[in-house]
XYZ file of C-alpha atoms in Angstrom:
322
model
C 45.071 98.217 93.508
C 44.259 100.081 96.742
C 44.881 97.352 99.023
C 48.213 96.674 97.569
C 49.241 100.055 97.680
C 48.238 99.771 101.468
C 50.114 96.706 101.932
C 53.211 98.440 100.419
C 52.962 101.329 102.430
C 52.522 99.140 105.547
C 56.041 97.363 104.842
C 57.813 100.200 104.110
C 56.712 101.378 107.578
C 57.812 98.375 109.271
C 60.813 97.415 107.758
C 64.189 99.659 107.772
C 65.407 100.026 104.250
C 68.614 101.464 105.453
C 69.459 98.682 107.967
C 68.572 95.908 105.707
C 70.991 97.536 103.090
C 73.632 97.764 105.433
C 73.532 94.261 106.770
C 73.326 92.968 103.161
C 76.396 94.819 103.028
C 77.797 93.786 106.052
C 77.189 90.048 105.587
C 77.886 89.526 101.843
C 81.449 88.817 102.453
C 80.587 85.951 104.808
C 78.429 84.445 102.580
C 80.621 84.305 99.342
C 83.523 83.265 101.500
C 81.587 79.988 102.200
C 80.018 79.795 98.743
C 83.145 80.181 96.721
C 84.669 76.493 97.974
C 81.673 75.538 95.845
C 82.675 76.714 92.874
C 85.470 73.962 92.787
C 83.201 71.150 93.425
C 81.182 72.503 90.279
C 83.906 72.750 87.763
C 84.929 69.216 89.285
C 81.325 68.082 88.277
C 81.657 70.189 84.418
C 84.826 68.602 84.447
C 83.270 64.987 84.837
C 80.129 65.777 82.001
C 83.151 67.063 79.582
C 84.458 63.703 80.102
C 81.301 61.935 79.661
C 80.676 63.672 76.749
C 84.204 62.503 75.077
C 82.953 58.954 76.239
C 79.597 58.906 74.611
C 80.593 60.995 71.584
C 84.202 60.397 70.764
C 83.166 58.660 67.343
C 82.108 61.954 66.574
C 84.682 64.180 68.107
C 87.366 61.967 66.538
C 87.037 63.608 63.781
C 87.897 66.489 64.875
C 90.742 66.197 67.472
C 93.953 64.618 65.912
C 94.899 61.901 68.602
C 95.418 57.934 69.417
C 93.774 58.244 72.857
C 90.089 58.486 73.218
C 90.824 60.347 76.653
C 94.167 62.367 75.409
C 91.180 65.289 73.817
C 89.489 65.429 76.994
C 91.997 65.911 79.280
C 93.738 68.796 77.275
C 90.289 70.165 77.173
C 90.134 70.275 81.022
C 94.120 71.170 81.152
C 93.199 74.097 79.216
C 89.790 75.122 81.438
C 91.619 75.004 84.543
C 94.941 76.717 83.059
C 92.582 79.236 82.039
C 91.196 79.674 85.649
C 94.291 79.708 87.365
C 95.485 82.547 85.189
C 92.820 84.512 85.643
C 91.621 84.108 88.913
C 95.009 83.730 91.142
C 97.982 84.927 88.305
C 99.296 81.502 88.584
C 102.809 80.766 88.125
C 105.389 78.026 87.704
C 109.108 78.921 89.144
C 111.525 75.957 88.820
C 109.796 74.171 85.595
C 113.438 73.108 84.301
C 113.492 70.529 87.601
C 110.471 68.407 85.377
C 112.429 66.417 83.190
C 110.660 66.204 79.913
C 111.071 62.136 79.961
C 112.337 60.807 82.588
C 110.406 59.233 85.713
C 109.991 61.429 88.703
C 107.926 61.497 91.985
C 106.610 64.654 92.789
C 105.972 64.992 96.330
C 103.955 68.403 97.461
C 102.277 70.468 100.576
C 98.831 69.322 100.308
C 96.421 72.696 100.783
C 92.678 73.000 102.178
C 91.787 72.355 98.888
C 94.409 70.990 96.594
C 93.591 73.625 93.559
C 97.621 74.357 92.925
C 98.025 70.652 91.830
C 94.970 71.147 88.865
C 96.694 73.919 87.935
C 100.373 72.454 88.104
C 98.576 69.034 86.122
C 97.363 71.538 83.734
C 100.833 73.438 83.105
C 102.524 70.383 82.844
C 100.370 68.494 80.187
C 100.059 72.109 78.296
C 103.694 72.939 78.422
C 105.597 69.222 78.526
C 102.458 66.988 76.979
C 103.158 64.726 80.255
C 100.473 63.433 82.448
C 100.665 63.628 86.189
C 99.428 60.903 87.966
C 98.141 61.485 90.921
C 97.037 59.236 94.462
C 94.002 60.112 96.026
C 92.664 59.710 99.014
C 90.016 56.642 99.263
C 87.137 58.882 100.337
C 87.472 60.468 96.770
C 86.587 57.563 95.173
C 83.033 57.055 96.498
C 82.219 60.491 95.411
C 79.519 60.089 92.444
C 80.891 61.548 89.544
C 84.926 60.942 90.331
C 85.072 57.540 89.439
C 84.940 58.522 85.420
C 87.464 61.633 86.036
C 90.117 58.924 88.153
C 89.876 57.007 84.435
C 90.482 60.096 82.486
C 93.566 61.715 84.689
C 94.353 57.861 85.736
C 94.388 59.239 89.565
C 94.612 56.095 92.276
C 94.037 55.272 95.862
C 97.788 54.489 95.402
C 99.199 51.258 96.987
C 103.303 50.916 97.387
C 103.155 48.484 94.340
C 101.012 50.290 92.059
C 102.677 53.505 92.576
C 106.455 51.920 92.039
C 105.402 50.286 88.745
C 103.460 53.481 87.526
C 106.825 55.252 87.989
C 109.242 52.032 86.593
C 107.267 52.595 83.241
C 108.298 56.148 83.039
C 105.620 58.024 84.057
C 105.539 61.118 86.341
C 103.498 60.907 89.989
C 102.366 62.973 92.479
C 102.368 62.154 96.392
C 101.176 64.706 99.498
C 101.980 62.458 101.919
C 99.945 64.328 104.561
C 96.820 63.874 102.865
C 93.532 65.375 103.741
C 94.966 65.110 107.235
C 97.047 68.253 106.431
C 94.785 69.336 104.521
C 92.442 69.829 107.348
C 94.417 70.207 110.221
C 97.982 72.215 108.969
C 98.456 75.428 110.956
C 101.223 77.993 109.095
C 102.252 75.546 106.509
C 102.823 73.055 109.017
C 104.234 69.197 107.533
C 101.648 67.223 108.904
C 103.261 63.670 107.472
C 103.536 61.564 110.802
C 104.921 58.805 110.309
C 104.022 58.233 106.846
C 106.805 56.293 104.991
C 105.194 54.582 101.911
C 105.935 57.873 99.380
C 109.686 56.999 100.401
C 109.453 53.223 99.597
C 107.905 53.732 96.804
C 110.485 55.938 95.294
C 113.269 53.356 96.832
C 111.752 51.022 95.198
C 111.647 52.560 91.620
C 114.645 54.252 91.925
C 113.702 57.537 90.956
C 114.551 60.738 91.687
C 111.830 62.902 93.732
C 111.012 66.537 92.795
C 109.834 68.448 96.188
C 107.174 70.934 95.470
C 105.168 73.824 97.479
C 102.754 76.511 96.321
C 102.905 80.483 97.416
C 99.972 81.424 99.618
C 97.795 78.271 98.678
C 96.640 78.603 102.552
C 95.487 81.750 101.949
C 93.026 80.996 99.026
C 91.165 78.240 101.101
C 91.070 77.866 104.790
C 89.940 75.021 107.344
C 87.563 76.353 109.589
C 89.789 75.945 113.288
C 86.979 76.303 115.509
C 86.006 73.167 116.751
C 89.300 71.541 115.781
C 89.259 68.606 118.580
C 85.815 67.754 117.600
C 86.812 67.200 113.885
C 90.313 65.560 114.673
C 88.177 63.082 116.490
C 85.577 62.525 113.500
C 88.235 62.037 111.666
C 90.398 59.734 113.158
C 87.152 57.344 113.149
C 85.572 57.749 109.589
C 88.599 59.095 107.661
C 86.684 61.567 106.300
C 87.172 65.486 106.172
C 84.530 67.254 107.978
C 85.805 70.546 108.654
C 84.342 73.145 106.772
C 86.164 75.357 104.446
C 85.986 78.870 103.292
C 87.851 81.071 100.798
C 88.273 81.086 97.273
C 90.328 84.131 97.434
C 91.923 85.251 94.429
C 95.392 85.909 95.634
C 98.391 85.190 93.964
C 99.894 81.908 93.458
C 102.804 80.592 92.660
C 104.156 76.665 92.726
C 107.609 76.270 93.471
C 109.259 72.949 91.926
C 112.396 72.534 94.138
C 115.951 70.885 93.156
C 115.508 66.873 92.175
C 116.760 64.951 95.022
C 118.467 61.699 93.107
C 118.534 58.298 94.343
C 120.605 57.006 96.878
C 120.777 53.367 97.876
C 121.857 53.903 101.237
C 119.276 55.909 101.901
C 116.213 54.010 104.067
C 112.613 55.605 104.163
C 113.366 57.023 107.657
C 116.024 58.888 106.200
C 114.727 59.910 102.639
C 111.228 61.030 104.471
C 113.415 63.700 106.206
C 115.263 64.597 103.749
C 112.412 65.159 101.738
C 110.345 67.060 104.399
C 113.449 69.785 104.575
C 113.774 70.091 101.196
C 109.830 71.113 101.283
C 110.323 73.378 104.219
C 112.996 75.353 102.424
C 110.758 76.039 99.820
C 108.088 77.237 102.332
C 110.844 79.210 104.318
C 112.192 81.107 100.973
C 108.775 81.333 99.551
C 105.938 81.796 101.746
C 105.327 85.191 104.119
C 104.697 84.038 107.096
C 102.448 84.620 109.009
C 99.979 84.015 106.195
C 97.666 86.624 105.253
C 94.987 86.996 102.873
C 95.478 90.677 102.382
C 99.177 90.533 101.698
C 98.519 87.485 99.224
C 96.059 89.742 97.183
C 98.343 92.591 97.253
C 100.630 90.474 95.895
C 98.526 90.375 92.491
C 100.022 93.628 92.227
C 103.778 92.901 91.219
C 105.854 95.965 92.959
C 104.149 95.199 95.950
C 105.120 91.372 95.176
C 108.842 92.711 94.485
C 109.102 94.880 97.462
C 107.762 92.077 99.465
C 110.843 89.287 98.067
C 113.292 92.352 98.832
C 112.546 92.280 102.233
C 112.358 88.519 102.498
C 115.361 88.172 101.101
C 117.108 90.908 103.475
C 115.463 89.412 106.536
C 117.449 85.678 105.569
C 120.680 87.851 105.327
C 119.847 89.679 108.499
């Protein structure tokens, strides 16, 4: 008992209570800014054990879930988790819902964030709201990721050739296409297109002969962020693996809000040149009328707070007039 007491009194003497409290203080911030991306990758992995769960057990959960589709229970289960978290966390909103058609085939082509959290939530709001299913393409990198495989059956996500998307979308089903990939998701500065010379979204909706629904989401940027230091160093270990290596920090909760633009209809004499631009302004019109730029974190979670979000369109809107 003594010599602990002595031992105590010894570390009190040597370390500086005050200074340790201040740079747990000081360096908390840091620290949850580069935990929080991980918080995605473990509802991604509760998301796959809810699905394996359906898988092993749906004999039993049949009986309680009304449906034809062993996989139809699941996914509204997961629709309504990450509906849930969207609410809560970053107020999310849909503006522009009626541009979804209810039946009809449609290609959905998006600004593809750090993180691509605005298209859970927009899968979610869709299958909640219009009981459709997005399809989605992912990149292939995703698909050697333990634990995705069983979620890419569930949400019937694919690596997404030109043929496999067309006939997806010539059986009526709705799809979703960032054609700058984790490329722009990486590597996109101020809501920057980052598309190259990537033409396959366009043939593919040429080829079905659908109409394609532009879409962009408020302040996504600001809830996850690419790390741009080293940024040549990255580009490089990309361009040879394919694989996204720059690190990522955020998890912000600022406010979000997807913006589903006007449908742009077919048009036969459109060629994928062509329809890739037109396309690409459609999406920058949204980000022009929508997004404050520069971006800022702070602004984004003031705009939580709805006069601040009002005053903040006012001004927008008197700046375009300007």
């Amino acid at each position: 008992m003594k010599r602990s007491k002595q031992i105590f009194i010894i570390s009190v003497e040597y370390i500086d209570v005050d200074f340790t409290l201040w740079l747990t203080w000081l360096l908390a911030p840091v620290v949850l800014t580069f935990l929080l991306p991980l918080v995605i990758a473990i509802i991604l992995y509760i998301d796959a054990l809810i699905v394996y769960i359906y898988k092993l057990h749906w004999n039993t959960l049949r009986r309680s879930y009304d449906s034809e589709s062993r996989w139809d229970a699941a996914r509204k289960t997961l629709a309504a988790i990450w509906d849930a978290h969207g609410r809560i966390w970053h107020g999310y909103e849909v503006r522009g819902l009626e541009n979804i058609p209810d039946s009809d085939p449609a290609l959905i082509v998006y600004y593809h964030g750090a993180i691509p959290i605005d298209l859970y939530y927009f899968m979610s709001h869709i299958l909640l709201t219009k009981n459709r299913l997005v399809r989605t393409v992912a990149d292939n990198f995703l698909f050697r990721i333990p634990g995705f495989s069983i979620l890419s059956e569930c949400l019937q996500i694919i690596p997404g050739t030109i043929q496999t998307c067309s006939n997806l979308l010539k059986d009526g089903n709705l799809l979703a296409i960032a054609p700058g990939g984790v490329y722009e998701a990486q590597f996109s500065h101020q809501y920057t297109l980052m598309w190259k010379k990537r033409l396959g979204f366009a043939k593919v909706a040429i080829d079905a002969k659908v109409q394609i629904i532009p879409m962009f989401t408020e302040n996504l940027r600001e809830s996850f962020r690419a790390i741009t230091i080293g940024r040549r160093f990255f580009l490089k270990l990309y361009a040879k693996t394919k694989f996204p290596f720059a690190p990522l920090y955020g998890g912000f909760p600022v406010k979000m809000i997807t913006h589903i633009g006007k449908p742009i209809s077919y048009d036969p004499e459109l060629g994928p040149e062509q329809l890739q631009a037109k396309i690409a302004n459609s999406i920058n019109e949204l980000i022009s009328n929508n997004q404050r730029m520069p971006g800022s974190i702070l602004h984004a979670l003031a705009d939580r707070i709805p006069r601040l979000k009002e005053r903040h369109k006012l001004t927008r809107q008197l700046g375009h007039i300007q």
